[in-house]
């Protein structure tokens, strides 16, 4: 099967090769898009040059000559993700003059781009505005409001649910092969579509075994979610008390979103920032102190919390604080009632390096969240909207959940799933399929037909293999 680009003439200009820009360029090049990037920092360029097969130009995003040099008039997309909001917004104005049809900009300030703003996205000539901190705060808000202690993603208009949970030593699923689990627990269809172990993500086969401390993503029909939660030991509960370490853009915005509905306590290390937060956040309690200090955490009421969120600007602080908090909360809950307490606590770490996401999830965080991945996935979804119906990232996993339509005579339609394993073994898992007007969990003898919609889970780097399977 010959490799082909998603679109024959999709040329993308990226401004800025920092976190989001580099991650996007790497993903888009891997999927076959033609990438040109402008970056003023020589060190970032040298790093990118050794890892990305793209046209890299050292220059200033505000230099019109630089735009001419890269052939801006021939570009299909502009993605402005420098660290300067003003540069990103102005770049979209320049791109409009060059005739670039679709323009995307990262803007940290929420004062621009909305319908109520002084300058809307239309005024700024921007087709998609990305607010990374807002995306992270909204996603954590969604997770806090879930009825379970772990991540649940609703797909297929809510008819299919994907749920992440950690496998504990006493779980009936521990030390069992997936094929044996499916044979024994066959009252309703479900699949393990992704697993993390140590720092590695895997798309499992029936021969793989679930081990204690594995983080597993299960998929089941919405009507069977309660039974799946019972099987995996996930308790349904409403969360009421939240502790946030770090009162930066994400922590502050999250406290605003939670408002009066949840009791929020923020620990901010900087005294001046803590005072400002205490005046600005009327429904949150703000404390000044070091959130990585175990004595301070306990005295601040950690042991009574339902959800703990580490949202400082430091990777290591967030990861290790979550490890500490999880240990303290778990020890307290198991000893309080002689190992009979069923209270479930959730720890969420904000991680800025994508290489740390799986590490954070396996060390102690129930969910590791990355603003860069959230922002990049929203951009990728916008670019791919003609090829994929939707794309969602699995937090703490190096994996994506994709909704796609099987093109007539595509490879996926030629045989039942059990006979196509050589194509996608350990790379792709078919989780759900829309048949006869109903979404259902896919099993081995499922045979996907032309134009049927399918939910696929794949390793992030194998998204192009999904396209090969489903596009004729």
PDB file of C-alpha atoms in Angstrom, residues 5 10-17 21-39 44-58 70 75:
ATOM      1  CA  UNK A   5      -0.403  12.531   2.264  1.00  0.00           C
ATOM      2  CA  UNK A  10      -1.683  20.664   2.387  1.00  0.00           C
ATOM      3  CA  UNK A  11       1.074  23.129   3.232  1.00  0.00           C
ATOM      4  CA  UNK A  12       1.265  24.351   6.804  1.00  0.00           C
ATOM      5  CA  UNK A  13       3.292  27.279   8.138  1.00  0.00           C
ATOM      6  CA  UNK A  14       4.087  27.131  11.863  1.00  0.00           C
ATOM      7  CA  UNK A  15       5.376  30.180  13.718  1.00  0.00           C
ATOM      8  CA  UNK A  16       7.296  29.175  16.826  1.00  0.00           C
ATOM      9  CA  UNK A  17       8.965  25.869  17.655  1.00  0.00           C
ATOM     10  CA  UNK A  21       4.897  24.267  17.827  1.00  0.00           C
ATOM     11  CA  UNK A  22       7.467  21.490  18.065  1.00  0.00           C
ATOM     12  CA  UNK A  23       4.917  18.891  19.174  1.00  0.00           C
ATOM     13  CA  UNK A  24       2.538  19.880  16.364  1.00  0.00           C
ATOM     14  CA  UNK A  25       5.260  19.888  13.717  1.00  0.00           C
ATOM     15  CA  UNK A  26       6.417  16.435  14.765  1.00  0.00           C
ATOM     16  CA  UNK A  27       2.870  15.014  14.660  1.00  0.00           C
ATOM     17  CA  UNK A  28       1.932  16.646  11.352  1.00  0.00           C
ATOM     18  CA  UNK A  29       5.148  15.629   9.581  1.00  0.00           C
ATOM     19  CA  UNK A  30       4.587  12.062  10.744  1.00  0.00           C
ATOM     20  CA  UNK A  31       1.136  12.125   9.149  1.00  0.00           C
ATOM     21  CA  UNK A  32       2.490  13.377   5.833  1.00  0.00           C
ATOM     22  CA  UNK A  33       1.731  17.108   5.863  1.00  0.00           C
ATOM     23  CA  UNK A  34       4.247  19.534   4.318  1.00  0.00           C
ATOM     24  CA  UNK A  35       5.531  21.660   7.204  1.00  0.00           C
ATOM     25  CA  UNK A  36       7.464  24.927   7.122  1.00  0.00           C
ATOM     26  CA  UNK A  37       8.425  26.566  10.417  1.00  0.00           C
ATOM     27  CA  UNK A  38       9.848  29.968  11.346  1.00  0.00           C
ATOM     28  CA  UNK A  39      11.713  30.214  14.661  1.00  0.00           C
ATOM     29  CA  UNK A  44      15.358  25.315  19.147  1.00  0.00           C
ATOM     30  CA  UNK A  45      15.951  25.101  15.408  1.00  0.00           C
ATOM     31  CA  UNK A  46      18.947  22.793  15.805  1.00  0.00           C
ATOM     32  CA  UNK A  47      16.942  20.511  18.093  1.00  0.00           C
ATOM     33  CA  UNK A  48      14.039  20.427  15.637  1.00  0.00           C
ATOM     34  CA  UNK A  49      16.337  19.882  12.663  1.00  0.00           C
ATOM     35  CA  UNK A  50      17.612  16.670  14.195  1.00  0.00           C
ATOM     36  CA  UNK A  51      14.139  15.294  14.858  1.00  0.00           C
ATOM     37  CA  UNK A  52      11.691  16.674  12.282  1.00  0.00           C
ATOM     38  CA  UNK A  53      11.737  16.337   8.499  1.00  0.00           C
ATOM     39  CA  UNK A  54      10.453  19.838   7.810  1.00  0.00           C
ATOM     40  CA  UNK A  55      11.600  23.066   6.194  1.00  0.00           C
ATOM     41  CA  UNK A  56      12.997  25.136   9.064  1.00  0.00           C
ATOM     42  CA  UNK A  57      13.774  28.842   8.730  1.00  0.00           C
ATOM     43  CA  UNK A  58      15.543  30.995  11.319  1.00  0.00           C
ATOM     44  CA  UNK A  70       8.934  30.734   2.934  1.00  0.00           C
ATOM     45  CA  UNK A  75       0.301  27.976   2.407  1.00  0.00           C
TER      46      UNK A  75
END
